[in-house]
């Protein structure tokens, strides 16, 4: 039996966003790509991807884990939007040892040279790391450093703020933060892709670092298997928590 997520917000977000996306997909009509001089902006409908991963081991120790994710994308040039949410949990011998959530939204204003200005809002929660809830708001500039059919590299630089509320009586923190990120993709074969995403957010109280390395193998037009290794680090933690969390997972990816 899959572990239950005790905090309903991200799951509700996933379900409601998926329902919204299906409605929008049904309502959207194809818009032909016009010339740059035309007044009507180039537009595409919502596209997305669902990821599901489940693991169960039994014997001397019973271990169950599950994760679910959703990402939605839309382009109505010069605007571009992305919505994402993930939730994961792990139980060992029916005892919850890990549970975390993340949801974020980003809007880009694409420039003629394909670079862009962006605004970002994010939420995450990891009670086992004493983080009850954490919000971040960032504005910045994004660059397409490499853009070829086989590989892409995008980088972002921004400034913003972060508000953290900790569990129990550990209080709150409000701080200014910077934002540095790199997003790399390499098409190894027709159906195999390697990706690497790195985010560093230095703050006046804490520096947050995240890395996700993944190998994705396509099985059909809309489905693929994804092997990923995730790393997160907070430079400032409480005495009974660790600075670094890692996660290795195999997920089924379904595009729509």
Short mmCIF file of C-alpha atoms in Angstrom, two decimals:
data_model
loop_
_atom_site.label_atom_id
_atom_site.label_comp_id
_atom_site.label_asym_id
_atom_site.label_seq_id
_atom_site.Cartn_x
_atom_site.Cartn_y
_atom_site.Cartn_z
CA UNK A 1 0.00 0.00 0.00
CA UNK A 2 1.34 3.40 -0.93
CA UNK A 3 2.25 5.83 1.84
CA UNK A 4 -0.28 8.56 2.47
CA UNK A 5 0.72 12.20 2.19
CA UNK A 6 -0.40 13.88 5.37
CA UNK A 7 -0.36 17.44 4.00
CA UNK A 8 -3.08 17.82 1.33
CA UNK A 9 -2.23 21.16 -0.31
CA UNK A 10 0.28 19.98 -2.95
CA UNK A 11 -1.87 16.99 -3.91
CA UNK A 12 -4.91 19.22 -4.29
CA UNK A 13 -2.77 21.58 -6.33
CA UNK A 14 -1.68 18.75 -8.62
CA UNK A 15 -5.22 17.50 -9.15
CA UNK A 16 -6.80 20.93 -9.62
CA UNK A 17 -4.04 22.13 -11.93
CA UNK A 18 -4.33 18.97 -14.02
CA UNK A 19 -8.07 19.50 -14.33
CA UNK A 20 -7.52 23.12 -15.31
CA UNK A 21 -4.93 22.12 -17.89
CA UNK A 22 -7.26 19.58 -19.50
CA UNK A 23 -9.98 22.23 -19.74
CA UNK A 24 -7.57 24.70 -21.30
CA UNK A 25 -6.24 22.09 -23.72
CA UNK A 26 -9.76 21.32 -24.88
CA UNK A 27 -10.60 24.99 -25.27
CA UNK A 28 -7.43 26.05 -27.05
CA UNK A 29 -7.39 26.19 -30.82
CA UNK A 30 -4.28 25.99 -32.96
CA UNK A 31 -2.94 29.38 -33.92
CA UNK A 32 -0.76 29.54 -37.05
CA UNK A 33 2.70 30.97 -36.55
CA UNK A 34 2.77 34.43 -38.06
CA UNK A 35 5.62 36.59 -39.23
CA UNK A 36 7.45 38.79 -36.75
CA UNK A 37 5.82 41.88 -38.26
CA UNK A 38 2.31 40.62 -37.60
CA UNK A 39 0.55 42.19 -34.64
CA UNK A 40 -0.98 38.95 -33.37
CA UNK A 41 1.44 37.14 -31.02
CA UNK A 42 2.49 33.58 -31.61
CA UNK A 43 0.53 31.32 -29.25
CA UNK A 44 0.49 27.68 -28.21
CA UNK A 45 -1.77 25.81 -25.80
CA UNK A 46 -0.89 24.30 -22.47
CA UNK A 47 1.38 21.26 -22.53
CA UNK A 48 2.44 19.22 -19.54
CA UNK A 49 4.00 16.17 -17.99
CA UNK A 50 3.04 13.95 -15.07
CA UNK A 51 5.66 11.92 -13.21
CA UNK A 52 4.93 8.99 -10.89
CA UNK A 53 7.39 6.89 -8.91
CA UNK A 54 6.64 4.03 -6.49
CA UNK A 55 8.98 1.76 -4.57
CA UNK A 56 8.23 -1.05 -2.08
CA UNK A 57 10.59 -3.45 -0.30
CA UNK A 58 9.69 -6.10 2.29
CA UNK A 59 11.62 -8.47 4.52
CA UNK A 60 13.48 -7.59 7.71
CA UNK A 61 12.48 -3.97 7.08
CA UNK A 62 9.40 -2.85 5.14
CA UNK A 63 10.08 0.25 3.07
CA UNK A 64 7.57 2.13 0.95
CA UNK A 65 8.09 5.35 -0.97
CA UNK A 66 6.16 7.34 -3.53
CA UNK A 67 6.50 10.60 -5.41
CA UNK A 68 4.29 12.46 -7.83
CA UNK A 69 4.94 15.53 -9.91
CA UNK A 70 3.25 17.75 -12.46
CA UNK A 71 4.62 20.44 -14.78
CA UNK A 72 2.60 22.68 -17.10
CA UNK A 73 3.96 24.99 -19.79
CA UNK A 74 2.39 27.58 -22.06
CA UNK A 75 3.74 30.06 -24.60
CA UNK A 76 1.86 33.12 -25.79
CA UNK A 77 4.83 35.05 -27.07
CA UNK A 78 6.33 37.24 -25.84
CA UNK A 79 5.02 35.62 -22.63
CA UNK A 80 5.92 32.13 -21.42
CA UNK A 81 4.58 30.39 -18.29
CA UNK A 82 5.56 27.37 -16.19
CA UNK A 83 3.74 25.77 -13.24
CA UNK A 84 5.24 22.84 -11.31
CA UNK A 85 4.46 20.85 -8.17
CA UNK A 86 5.94 17.75 -6.54
CA UNK A 87 5.26 15.68 -3.44
CA UNK A 88 7.18 12.72 -2.04
CA UNK A 89 7.22 10.57 1.09
CA UNK A 90 8.90 7.48 2.54
CA UNK A 91 7.85 5.05 5.28
CA UNK A 92 10.07 2.47 6.99
CA UNK A 93 8.20 -0.19 9.01
CA UNK A 94 5.09 2.02 8.89
CA UNK A 95 6.99 4.99 10.34
CA UNK A 96 7.18 8.16 8.26
CA UNK A 97 10.84 9.20 7.88
CA UNK A 98 10.62 11.65 4.99
CA UNK A 99 7.98 13.95 3.51
CA UNK A 100 8.44 17.05 1.37
CA UNK A 101 6.48 19.26 -1.01
CA UNK A 102 7.28 21.89 -3.60
CA UNK A 103 5.20 24.15 -5.85
CA UNK A 104 6.30 27.06 -8.01
CA UNK A 105 5.28 29.41 -10.81
CA UNK A 106 7.42 31.33 -13.28
CA UNK A 107 6.50 33.88 -15.95
CA UNK A 108 9.02 34.90 -18.62
CA UNK A 109 8.94 37.90 -20.96
CA UNK A 110 10.90 36.74 -24.00
CA UNK A 111 13.05 39.29 -25.83
CA UNK A 112 13.81 39.29 -29.60
CA UNK A 113 17.23 37.69 -28.92
CA UNK A 114 15.43 34.84 -27.03
CA UNK A 115 16.80 35.96 -23.65
CA UNK A 116 14.12 36.92 -21.14
CA UNK A 117 13.10 38.74 -17.99
CA UNK A 118 11.41 36.51 -15.42
CA UNK A 119 9.36 36.59 -12.25
CA UNK A 120 9.27 33.57 -9.93
CA UNK A 121 7.23 32.55 -6.87
CA UNK A 122 7.96 29.32 -5.00
CA UNK A 123 6.77 27.31 -1.99
CA UNK A 124 8.32 24.31 -0.26
CA UNK A 125 7.83 22.34 2.95
CA UNK A 126 9.95 19.68 4.65
CA UNK A 127 8.93 19.15 8.26
CA UNK A 128 11.67 16.57 8.79
CA UNK A 129 14.14 19.40 8.12
CA UNK A 130 12.15 21.67 10.50
CA UNK A 131 10.79 23.70 7.56
CA UNK A 132 7.05 24.08 8.06
CA UNK A 133 6.69 26.37 5.05
CA UNK A 134 9.02 28.51 2.98
CA UNK A 135 8.19 31.05 0.29
CA UNK A 136 10.47 32.76 -2.22
CA UNK A 137 9.87 35.59 -4.70
CA UNK A 138 12.50 36.39 -7.35
CA UNK A 139 12.87 38.70 -10.35
CA UNK A 140 15.73 38.43 -12.79
CA UNK A 141 17.20 37.91 -16.25
CA UNK A 142 17.58 34.65 -18.19
CA UNK A 143 19.99 33.85 -21.03
CA UNK A 144 20.09 31.14 -23.70
CA UNK A 145 23.81 30.36 -23.74
CA UNK A 146 23.54 27.30 -26.02
CA UNK A 147 20.57 26.57 -28.26
CA UNK A 148 21.13 23.79 -30.81
CA UNK A 149 19.05 20.77 -31.86
CA UNK A 150 21.23 18.46 -29.71
CA UNK A 151 21.96 20.55 -26.63
CA UNK A 152 20.72 23.60 -24.75
CA UNK A 153 22.05 25.61 -21.83
CA UNK A 154 20.09 28.30 -20.06
CA UNK A 155 21.26 30.46 -17.16
CA UNK A 156 19.42 32.82 -14.82
CA UNK A 157 20.49 35.60 -12.47
CA UNK A 158 18.10 37.29 -10.06
CA UNK A 159 17.36 38.92 -6.71
CA UNK A 160 14.48 38.40 -4.33
CA UNK A 161 13.26 37.55 -0.85
CA UNK A 162 12.59 34.41 1.18
CA UNK A 163 10.27 33.87 4.16
CA UNK A 164 10.72 30.73 6.29
CA UNK A 165 8.47 29.41 9.07
CA UNK A 166 9.96 26.57 11.09
CA UNK A 167 8.20 23.76 12.96
CA UNK A 168 7.43 23.80 16.70
CA UNK A 169 8.96 26.83 18.43
CA UNK A 170 11.88 27.46 16.09
CA UNK A 171 10.50 30.78 14.88
CA UNK A 172 10.65 32.54 11.52
CA UNK A 173 13.22 34.09 9.18
CA UNK A 174 12.87 36.77 6.52
CA UNK A 175 15.86 37.43 4.28
CA UNK A 176 17.04 38.88 1.00
CA UNK A 177 18.37 36.30 -1.47
CA UNK A 178 20.23 36.04 -4.73
CA UNK A 179 19.41 33.53 -7.45
CA UNK A 180 21.79 31.70 -9.79
CA UNK A 181 20.68 28.77 -11.94
CA UNK A 182 21.79 26.68 -14.90
CA UNK A 183 19.64 24.28 -16.92
CA UNK A 184 21.43 21.95 -19.35
CA UNK A 185 20.03 19.35 -21.76
CA UNK A 186 21.90 16.97 -24.10
CA UNK A 187 20.14 14.72 -26.62
CA UNK A 188 22.26 11.54 -26.55
CA UNK A 189 20.17 9.54 -29.04
CA UNK A 190 16.79 9.92 -30.72
CA UNK A 191 15.03 8.73 -27.55
CA UNK A 192 17.59 9.38 -24.77
CA UNK A 193 18.23 12.71 -23.06
CA UNK A 194 20.55 13.80 -20.26
CA UNK A 195 19.57 16.84 -18.17
CA UNK A 196 21.18 18.78 -15.34
CA UNK A 197 19.54 21.57 -13.35
CA UNK A 198 21.41 23.52 -10.65
CA UNK A 199 20.00 26.30 -8.46
CA UNK A 200 21.90 28.32 -5.85
CA UNK A 201 20.08 30.90 -3.71
CA UNK A 202 22.46 32.64 -1.29
CA UNK A 203 20.72 34.53 1.50
CA UNK A 204 21.62 36.65 4.47
CA UNK A 205 20.63 33.77 6.80
CA UNK A 206 20.90 30.61 4.68
CA UNK A 207 22.25 29.48 1.31
CA UNK A 208 20.00 26.98 -0.47
CA UNK A 209 21.52 24.73 -3.15
CA UNK A 210 19.68 22.24 -5.33
CA UNK A 211 20.84 19.93 -8.12
CA UNK A 212 18.90 17.45 -10.23
CA UNK A 213 20.65 15.10 -12.67
CA UNK A 214 18.47 12.90 -14.87
CA UNK A 215 18.58 10.43 -17.73
CA UNK A 216 15.31 10.12 -19.63
CA UNK A 217 14.56 7.33 -22.13
CA UNK A 218 11.53 7.62 -24.38
CA UNK A 219 9.31 4.54 -24.70
CA UNK A 220 6.60 6.00 -26.93
CA UNK A 221 5.46 9.37 -28.20
CA UNK A 222 4.11 10.48 -24.81
CA UNK A 223 5.74 8.19 -22.24
CA UNK A 224 9.28 7.79 -20.94
CA UNK A 225 11.29 6.44 -18.02
CA UNK A 226 13.39 8.85 -16.00
CA UNK A 227 16.27 7.96 -13.68
CA UNK A 228 17.21 10.94 -11.52
CA UNK A 229 19.48 11.90 -8.65
CA UNK A 230 18.50 14.91 -6.56
CA UNK A 231 20.60 16.88 -4.08
CA UNK A 232 19.51 19.68 -1.75
CA UNK A 233 21.59 21.53 0.84
CA UNK A 234 20.89 24.26 3.38
CA UNK A 235 23.95 25.95 4.86
CA UNK A 236 22.13 26.73 8.12
CA UNK A 237 20.19 23.98 9.91
CA UNK A 238 19.11 23.11 13.43
CA UNK A 239 21.20 20.85 15.65
CA UNK A 240 19.04 17.75 15.11
CA UNK A 241 18.84 18.00 11.30
CA UNK A 242 21.28 17.38 8.46
CA UNK A 243 22.35 19.98 5.93
CA UNK A 244 22.05 17.69 2.91
CA UNK A 245 19.26 15.52 1.50
CA UNK A 246 19.69 13.25 -1.53
CA UNK A 247 17.15 11.29 -3.51
CA UNK A 248 17.49 8.67 -6.26
CA UNK A 249 14.32 7.74 -8.13
CA UNK A 250 12.94 6.02 -11.22
CA UNK A 251 9.79 7.65 -12.56
CA UNK A 252 7.26 7.05 -15.29
CA UNK A 253 6.75 10.27 -17.26
CA UNK A 254 3.50 10.88 -19.15
CA UNK A 255 3.25 13.86 -21.48
CA UNK A 256 0.07 15.54 -22.67
#
